[in-house]
PDB file of C-alpha atoms in Angstrom:
ATOM      1  CA  MET A   1      21.924 -17.451  50.143  1.00 84.00           C
ATOM      2  CA  ASP A   2      18.808 -17.943  48.058  1.00 84.00           C
ATOM      3  CA  GLY A   3      16.028 -17.534  50.318  1.00 85.00           C
ATOM      4  CA  ASP A   4      18.025 -16.302  53.372  1.00 88.00           C
ATOM      5  CA  ARG A   5      18.336 -12.488  54.448  1.00 90.00           C
ATOM      6  CA  CYS A   6      21.774 -11.281  54.620  1.00 90.00           C
ATOM      7  CA  CYS A   7      23.180  -8.358  56.396  1.00 90.00           C
ATOM      8  CA  VAL A   8      25.066  -5.637  54.351  1.00 87.00           C
ATOM      9  CA  SER A   9      26.545  -2.378  55.144  1.00 82.00           C
ATOM     10  CA  TRP A  10      24.413   0.590  54.133  1.00 72.00           C
ATOM     11  CA  PHE A  11      27.599   2.026  52.173  1.00 66.00           C
ATOM     12  CA  HIS A  12      27.798  -1.051  50.059  1.00 73.00           C
ATOM     13  CA  ASN A  13      24.035  -2.003  49.682  1.00 72.00           C
ATOM     14  CA  SER A  14      23.474  -0.625  46.078  1.00 69.00           C
ATOM     15  CA  ASP A  15      26.600  -2.242  44.689  1.00 75.00           C
ATOM     16  CA  PHE A  16      25.704  -5.525  46.540  1.00 83.00           C
ATOM     17  CA  LEU A  17      22.360  -5.687  45.022  1.00 79.00           C
ATOM     18  CA  ARG A  18      23.711  -4.763  41.499  1.00 79.00           C
ATOM     19  CA  LEU A  19      26.310  -7.640  41.922  1.00 86.00           C
ATOM     20  CA  PHE A  20      23.642 -10.323  43.462  1.00 88.00           C
ATOM     21  CA  ASP A  21      20.548  -9.461  41.994  1.00 83.00           C
ATOM     22  CA  GLY A  22      17.546 -11.301  43.836  1.00 83.00           C
ATOM     23  CA  LEU A  23      19.347 -11.760  47.367  1.00 86.00           C
ATOM     24  CA  GLN A  24      17.536 -10.196  50.309  1.00 86.00           C
ATOM     25  CA  ALA A  25      19.986  -7.535  51.618  1.00 85.00           C
ATOM     26  CA  VAL A  26      19.348  -6.138  55.092  1.00 84.00           C
ATOM     27  CA  SER A  27      20.956  -2.570  55.635  1.00 77.00           C
ATOM     28  CA  ASP A  28      19.113  -1.156  58.504  1.00 74.00           C
ATOM     29  CA  GLN A  29      20.680  -3.448  61.419  1.00 82.00           C
ATOM     30  CA  ILE A  30      24.071  -4.510  62.489  1.00 84.00           C
ATOM     31  CA  PHE A  31      23.800  -8.163  62.004  1.00 90.00           C
ATOM     32  CA  VAL A  32      21.265 -10.742  60.885  1.00 91.00           C
ATOM     33  CA  VAL A  33      20.782 -14.253  62.014  1.00 91.00           C
ATOM     34  CA  ASP A  34      18.638 -16.206  59.461  1.00 91.00           C
ATOM     35  CA  ARG A  35      18.303 -20.083  60.320  1.00 87.00           C
ATOM     36  CA  ASP A  36      21.877 -21.029  59.831  1.00 87.00           C
ATOM     37  CA  ARG A  37      22.989 -17.983  57.998  1.00 90.00           C
ATOM     38  CA  LEU A  38      24.800 -15.386  60.192  1.00 92.00           C
ATOM     39  CA  THR A  39      26.028 -12.203  58.619  1.00 92.00           C
ATOM     40  CA  CYS A  40      27.083  -8.736  59.736  1.00 91.00           C
ATOM     41  CA  SER A  41      27.730  -5.125  58.304  1.00 84.00           C
ATOM     42  CA  GLY A  42      31.445  -5.414  59.199  1.00 82.00           C
ATOM     43  CA  GLY A  43      33.459  -3.127  61.370  1.00 78.00           C
ATOM     44  CA  ALA A  44      32.386  -3.221  65.300  1.00 80.00           C
ATOM     45  CA  SER A  45      29.287  -5.340  64.202  1.00 84.00           C
ATOM     46  CA  THR A  46      31.662  -8.257  63.838  1.00 87.00           C
ATOM     47  CA  ALA A  47      32.336  -8.296  67.746  1.00 87.00           C
ATOM     48  CA  HIS A  48      28.526  -7.877  68.518  1.00 88.00           C
ATOM     49  CA  LEU A  49      27.834 -11.030  66.299  1.00 90.00           C
ATOM     50  CA  ALA A  50      30.693 -12.885  67.990  1.00 91.00           C
ATOM     51  CA  ALA A  51      29.276 -12.010  71.329  1.00 90.00           C
ATOM     52  CA  PHE A  52      25.700 -13.233  70.354  1.00 91.00           C
ATOM     53  CA  LEU A  53      27.563 -16.680  69.626  1.00 91.00           C
ATOM     54  CA  VAL A  54      29.380 -16.786  72.650  1.00 92.00           C
ATOM     55  CA  ASP A  55      26.072 -15.928  74.374  1.00 90.00           C
ATOM     56  CA  ARG A  56      24.289 -18.719  72.781  1.00 89.00           C
ATOM     57  CA  HIS A  57      26.960 -21.323  73.309  1.00 91.00           C
ATOM     58  CA  LEU A  58      28.775 -20.277  76.534  1.00 90.00           C
ATOM     59  CA  GLY A  59      26.414 -18.161  78.424  1.00 90.00           C
ATOM     60  CA  LYS A  60      26.084 -14.196  79.033  1.00 86.00           C
ATOM     61  CA  ALA A  61      28.884 -13.911  81.350  1.00 87.00           C
ATOM     62  CA  LEU A  62      31.615 -15.156  78.866  1.00 89.00           C
ATOM     63  CA  ALA A  63      29.880 -12.950  76.250  1.00 86.00           C
ATOM     64  CA  ALA A  64      30.186  -9.959  78.407  1.00 85.00           C
ATOM     65  CA  LYS A  65      33.797 -10.758  79.366  1.00 86.00           C
ATOM     66  CA  SER A  66      34.655 -11.068  75.594  1.00 85.00           C
ATOM     67  CA  LEU A  67      33.214  -7.679  74.858  1.00 84.00           C
ATOM     68  CA  ARG A  68      35.063  -5.870  77.706  1.00 82.00           C
ATOM     69  CA  ILE A  69      38.355  -7.294  76.589  1.00 82.00           C
ATOM     70  CA  MET A  70      37.531  -5.425  73.226  1.00 80.00           C
ATOM     71  CA  MET A  71      36.593  -2.381  75.012  1.00 77.00           C
ATOM     72  CA  PHE A  72      32.913  -2.738  74.390  1.00 77.00           C
ATOM     73  CA  ASN A  73      30.582  -1.687  77.275  1.00 73.00           C
ATOM     74  CA  GLU A  74      27.820  -4.116  76.206  1.00 77.00           C
ATOM     75  CA  ALA A  75      26.506  -6.178  73.628  1.00 79.00           C
ATOM     76  CA  ALA A  76      24.404  -4.718  70.866  1.00 79.00           C
ATOM     77  CA  LYS A  77      21.370  -6.594  69.579  1.00 77.00           C
ATOM     78  CA  GLY A  78      21.300  -7.660  65.977  1.00 77.00           C
ATOM     79  CA  GLU A  79      18.377  -5.228  65.248  1.00 70.00           C
ATOM     80  CA  THR A  80      20.336  -2.380  66.380  1.00 74.00           C
ATOM     81  CA  ALA A  81      20.478   0.211  63.580  1.00 64.00           C
ATOM     82  CA  GLN A  82      23.783   0.737  61.675  1.00 65.00           C
ATOM     83  CA  PRO A  83      25.477   3.981  62.101  1.00 61.00           C
ATOM     84  CA  THR A  84      24.301   6.487  59.480  1.00 54.00           C
ATOM     85  CA  GLY A  85      26.631   7.566  56.889  1.00 53.00           C
ATOM     86  CA  SER A  86      25.419  11.147  56.338  1.00 49.00           C
ATOM     87  CA  LEU A  87      28.389  13.588  56.763  1.00 46.00           C
ATOM     88  CA  GLU A  88      26.315  16.020  58.928  1.00 56.00           C
ATOM     89  CA  ILE A  89      22.981  14.236  60.206  1.00 63.00           C
ATOM     90  CA  VAL A  90      23.565  12.568  63.545  1.00 68.00           C
ATOM     91  CA  VAL A  91      20.684  10.961  65.112  1.00 73.00           C
ATOM     92  CA  ARG A  92      20.611   8.949  68.197  1.00 76.00           C
ATOM     93  CA  ASP A  93      16.952   7.693  68.211  1.00 82.00           C
ATOM     94  CA  GLU A  94      16.633   4.073  66.889  1.00 81.00           C
ATOM     95  CA  ILE A  95      13.498   4.877  64.850  1.00 86.00           C
ATOM     96  CA  LEU A  96      15.276   7.927  63.313  1.00 88.00           C
ATOM     97  CA  LYS A  97      18.361   5.738  62.439  1.00 83.00           C
ATOM     98  CA  ARG A  98      16.372   3.602  60.464  1.00 84.00           C
ATOM     99  CA  VAL A  99      14.495   6.427  58.662  1.00 90.00           C
ATOM    100  CA  VAL A 100      17.645   8.085  57.889  1.00 87.00           C
ATOM    101  CA  LEU A 101      19.192   4.898  56.484  1.00 81.00           C
ATOM    102  CA  LEU A 102      16.272   4.470  54.359  1.00 85.00           C
ATOM    103  CA  MET A 103      16.595   7.992  52.940  1.00 89.00           C
ATOM    104  CA  GLN A 104      20.157   7.344  52.284  1.00 83.00           C
ATOM    105  CA  HIS A 105      19.235   4.206  50.446  1.00 79.00           C
ATOM    106  CA  HIS A 106      16.956   6.235  48.127  1.00 86.00           C
ATOM    107  CA  LEU A 107      18.898   9.311  46.892  1.00 87.00           C
ATOM    108  CA  ASP A 108      18.252   9.085  43.353  1.00 87.00           C
ATOM    109  CA  VAL A 109      14.588   8.487  43.651  1.00 89.00           C
ATOM    110  CA  PRO A 110      13.527   9.904  46.890  1.00 92.00           C
ATOM    111  CA  LEU A 111      10.594   8.312  48.743  1.00 93.00           C
ATOM    112  CA  THR A 112       7.572  10.023  50.354  1.00 95.00           C
ATOM    113  CA  ILE A 113       7.384  10.256  54.004  1.00 95.00           C
ATOM    114  CA  ASP A 114       4.255   7.990  53.605  1.00 95.00           C
ATOM    115  CA  GLN A 115       6.350   5.341  51.635  1.00 94.00           C
ATOM    116  CA  ILE A 116       9.182   5.382  54.226  1.00 94.00           C
ATOM    117  CA  ALA A 117       6.622   4.929  57.020  1.00 94.00           C
ATOM    118  CA  GLY A 118       5.154   1.940  55.055  1.00 93.00           C
ATOM    119  CA  LYS A 119       8.629   0.355  54.400  1.00 88.00           C
ATOM    120  CA  LEU A 120       9.247   0.506  58.224  1.00 88.00           C
ATOM    121  CA  ASP A 121       5.891  -0.358  59.422  1.00 90.00           C
ATOM    122  CA  LEU A 122       5.531   3.031  61.427  1.00 92.00           C
ATOM    123  CA  SER A 123       2.875   5.680  61.180  1.00 95.00           C
ATOM    124  CA  LYS A 124       3.825   8.933  59.486  1.00 95.00           C
ATOM    125  CA  ARG A 125       2.814  10.946  62.509  1.00 95.00           C
ATOM    126  CA  LEU A 126       5.209   8.870  64.672  1.00 95.00           C
ATOM    127  CA  ILE A 127       8.287   9.708  62.211  1.00 95.00           C
ATOM    128  CA  GLU A 128       7.401  13.410  62.151  1.00 95.00           C
ATOM    129  CA  ARG A 129       7.140  13.531  65.890  1.00 94.00           C
ATOM    130  CA  ARG A 130      10.477  11.978  66.475  1.00 93.00           C
ATOM    131  CA  PHE A 131      11.996  14.345  63.950  1.00 93.00           C
ATOM    132  CA  ARG A 132      10.534  17.401  65.602  1.00 93.00           C
ATOM    133  CA  SER A 133      11.802  16.122  69.175  1.00 90.00           C
ATOM    134  CA  GLU A 134      15.244  15.259  68.433  1.00 88.00           C
ATOM    135  CA  LEU A 135      16.331  17.397  65.137  1.00 88.00           C
ATOM    136  CA  ARG A 136      13.718  20.359  65.746  1.00 91.00           C
ATOM    137  CA  THR A 137      12.707  19.944  61.938  1.00 92.00           C
ATOM    138  CA  SER A 138      10.888  17.806  59.467  1.00 94.00           C
ATOM    139  CA  PRO A 139      11.652  14.668  57.787  1.00 94.00           C
ATOM    140  CA  ARG A 140      11.670  16.535  54.314  1.00 94.00           C
ATOM    141  CA  VAL A 141      14.040  19.136  55.490  1.00 94.00           C
ATOM    142  CA  ILE A 142      16.328  16.218  56.732  1.00 92.00           C
ATOM    143  CA  TYR A 143      15.952  14.107  53.444  1.00 94.00           C
ATOM    144  CA  ILE A 144      16.793  17.298  51.351  1.00 94.00           C
ATOM    145  CA  GLN A 145      20.003  17.850  53.584  1.00 92.00           C
ATOM    146  CA  ILE A 146      21.099  14.296  53.172  1.00 90.00           C
ATOM    147  CA  ARG A 147      20.801  14.403  49.502  1.00 92.00           C
ATOM    148  CA  LEU A 148      22.901  17.840  49.592  1.00 93.00           C
ATOM    149  CA  ASP A 149      25.348  16.383  51.784  1.00 90.00           C
ATOM    150  CA  HIS A 150      25.900  13.529  49.201  1.00 88.00           C
ATOM    151  CA  ALA A 151      25.960  16.145  46.332  1.00 92.00           C
ATOM    152  CA  ARG A 152      28.507  18.090  48.044  1.00 90.00           C
ATOM    153  CA  HIS A 153      30.717  14.933  48.593  1.00 86.00           C
ATOM    154  CA  LEU A 154      30.499  14.153  44.721  1.00 88.00           C
ATOM    155  CA  LEU A 155      31.331  17.587  43.841  1.00 92.00           C
ATOM    156  CA  ALA A 156      34.361  17.674  45.980  1.00 88.00           C
ATOM    157  CA  ARG A 157      35.771  14.211  45.266  1.00 83.00           C
ATOM    158  CA  SER A 158      34.384  12.929  42.077  1.00 85.00           C
ATOM    159  CA  GLU A 159      34.593  14.340  38.366  1.00 87.00           C
ATOM    160  CA  LYS A 160      31.005  13.760  37.481  1.00 89.00           C
ATOM    161  CA  THR A 161      29.172  16.353  35.680  1.00 93.00           C
ATOM    162  CA  ILE A 162      26.861  18.397  37.885  1.00 94.00           C
ATOM    163  CA  SER A 163      23.909  16.971  35.542  1.00 95.00           C
ATOM    164  CA  THR A 164      24.835  13.381  36.607  1.00 93.00           C
ATOM    165  CA  ILE A 165      25.067  14.382  40.195  1.00 93.00           C
ATOM    166  CA  ALA A 166      21.797  16.204  40.136  1.00 94.00           C
ATOM    167  CA  PHE A 167      20.222  12.883  38.876  1.00 92.00           C
ATOM    168  CA  GLU A 168      22.123  10.599  41.615  1.00 89.00           C
ATOM    169  CA  CYS A 169      20.927  13.008  44.280  1.00 92.00           C
ATOM    170  CA  GLY A 170      17.147  12.940  43.243  1.00 93.00           C
ATOM    171  CA  PHE A 171      16.941  16.546  41.773  1.00 95.00           C
ATOM    172  CA  CYS A 172      15.313  17.129  38.389  1.00 93.00           C
ATOM    173  CA  ASP A 173      18.262  18.531  36.427  1.00 94.00           C
ATOM    174  CA  SER A 174      21.302  20.721  37.117  1.00 95.00           C
ATOM    175  CA  SER A 175      19.238  23.820  37.320  1.00 95.00           C
ATOM    176  CA  HIS A 176      16.992  22.296  40.251  1.00 96.00           C
ATOM    177  CA  LEU A 177      20.098  21.300  42.269  1.00 96.00           C
ATOM    178  CA  SER A 178      21.901  24.399  41.626  1.00 96.00           C
ATOM    179  CA  ARG A 179      18.725  26.413  42.936  1.00 96.00           C
ATOM    180  CA  VAL A 180      18.231  24.116  46.158  1.00 96.00           C
ATOM    181  CA  PHE A 181      22.283  24.182  46.749  1.00 96.00           C
ATOM    182  CA  ARG A 182      22.403  27.770  46.484  1.00 95.00           C
ATOM    183  CA  ASP A 183      19.462  28.369  48.955  1.00 95.00           C
ATOM    184  CA  HIS A 184      21.320  26.176  51.579  1.00 93.00           C
ATOM    185  CA  TYR A 185      25.010  27.158  51.026  1.00 93.00           C
ATOM    186  CA  ARG A 186      24.749  30.747  49.463  1.00 94.00           C
ATOM    187  CA  GLN A 187      26.844  29.360  46.599  1.00 95.00           C
ATOM    188  CA  THR A 188      26.465  27.388  43.322  1.00 95.00           C
ATOM    189  CA  PRO A 189      27.698  23.917  42.883  1.00 95.00           C
ATOM    190  CA  GLN A 190      30.214  25.160  40.508  1.00 95.00           C
ATOM    191  CA  GLN A 191      31.653  27.633  42.828  1.00 95.00           C
ATOM    192  CA  PHE A 192      31.741  25.009  45.631  1.00 94.00           C
ATOM    193  CA  ARG A 193      33.439  22.620  43.163  1.00 93.00           C
ATOM    194  CA  LEU A 194      36.194  25.135  42.461  1.00 92.00           C
ATOM    195  CA  GLN A 195      36.981  25.680  46.034  1.00 90.00           C
ATOM    196  CA  SER A 196      36.662  22.181  47.091  1.00 83.00           C
ATOM    197  CA  PHE A 197      37.625  19.653  44.687  1.00 77.00           C
ATOM    198  CA  THR A 198      40.088  16.846  45.532  1.00 72.00           C
ATOM    199  CA  PRO A 199      39.949  14.051  43.448  1.00 62.00           C
ATOM    200  CA  LEU A 200      40.283  10.557  45.077  1.00 54.00           C
ATOM    201  CA  PRO A 201      43.921   9.170  44.961  1.00 51.00           C
ATOM    202  CA  ALA A 202      44.488   6.390  42.611  1.00 48.00           C
ATOM    203  CA  ALA A 203      44.473   2.885  44.222  1.00 42.00           C
ATOM    204  CA  ALA A 204      48.284   1.899  44.868  1.00 43.00           C
ATOM    205  CA  PRO A 205      49.372  -1.317  43.215  1.00 44.00           C
ATOM    206  CA  SER A 206      49.511  -4.336  45.320  1.00 38.00           C
ATOM    207  CA  ALA A 207      52.944  -5.651  45.930  1.00 38.00           C
ATOM    208  CA  TYR A 208      51.308  -9.122  45.770  1.00 34.00           C
ATOM    209  CA  MET A 209      49.350  -8.740  42.753  1.00 35.00           C
ATOM    210  CA  GLY A 210      49.382 -11.857  40.838  1.00 39.00           C
ATOM    211  CA  SER A 211      50.447 -13.798  43.714  1.00 37.00           C
ATOM    212  CA  ARG A 212      48.572 -16.748  44.951  1.00 37.00           C
ATOM    213  CA  THR A 213      49.100 -16.011  48.652  1.00 37.00           C
ATOM    214  CA  VAL A 214      49.658 -13.187  50.934  1.00 37.00           C
ATOM    215  CA  PRO A 215      51.894 -13.275  53.825  1.00 39.00           C
ATOM    216  CA  ALA A 216      49.905 -13.678  57.054  1.00 40.00           C
ATOM    217  CA  ASP A 217      51.316 -10.340  58.495  1.00 41.00           C
ATOM    218  CA  THR A 218      50.089  -8.467  55.448  1.00 37.00           C
ATOM    219  CA  ARG A 219      46.494  -9.923  55.323  1.00 38.00           C
ATOM    220  CA  PRO A 220      43.635  -7.613  55.998  1.00 39.00           C
ATOM    221  CA  LEU A 221      41.168  -8.061  58.911  1.00 38.00           C
ATOM    222  CA  SER A 222      37.652  -9.180  57.596  1.00 38.00           C
ATOM    223  CA  THR A 223      35.923  -6.994  58.967  1.00 35.00           C
ATOM    224  CA  LYS A 224      11.641   9.618  41.833  1.00 41.00           C
ATOM    225  CA  GLY A 225       8.772  10.308  44.457  1.00 40.00           C
ATOM    226  CA  SER A 226       8.956  13.636  46.165  1.00 40.00           C
ATOM    227  CA  TYR A 227      11.709  15.950  44.964  1.00 39.00           C
ATOM    228  CA  GLY A 228      11.738  18.399  47.845  1.00 46.00           C
TER     229      GLY A 228
END
């Protein structure tokens, strides 16, 4: 993949880059066609990549038919934004989806809105106008909400210290996180954790661990700038 772009789910973007330093990961669209390399973000995007190939080699009619069989109304283009991963922020506008994805990729060192606009080759005014139109608020407020959503997830599902969670979510320290968290949720991170903590279950050992093959019926489907 050296020199080629590859599509990676936003959820795995950081882990992918850590494991494959130097590769060009794309996490703001559902599939990428770069010369003879075709990659997708997984899930439903595999169907849309397959439809793209059917369209290319057999025509639009058969591509549309194959999608209908899989209960998709129509084909999505490769540059369609991946679904956002935020627990509470739901956007429909394609530009906003890309902005939110970029925010989600930069939680520990938040970008300024000018930096986001530059990375997406958009104007800051356009981004702010779209946020006001669809979400009735500013990009800065949404960015803080996304970071707080992630902080709540870590508080409820991990045993990380509050200081560690603060740094991972782009806050100066635990005091900064506590102040912003309390302003939004009327309780401290400590209080939220006491009410909500549910540790992730340990992975069950595989019945086929150590085996060289897996029976066919058990194989899985492939499928710090501005702090606020």
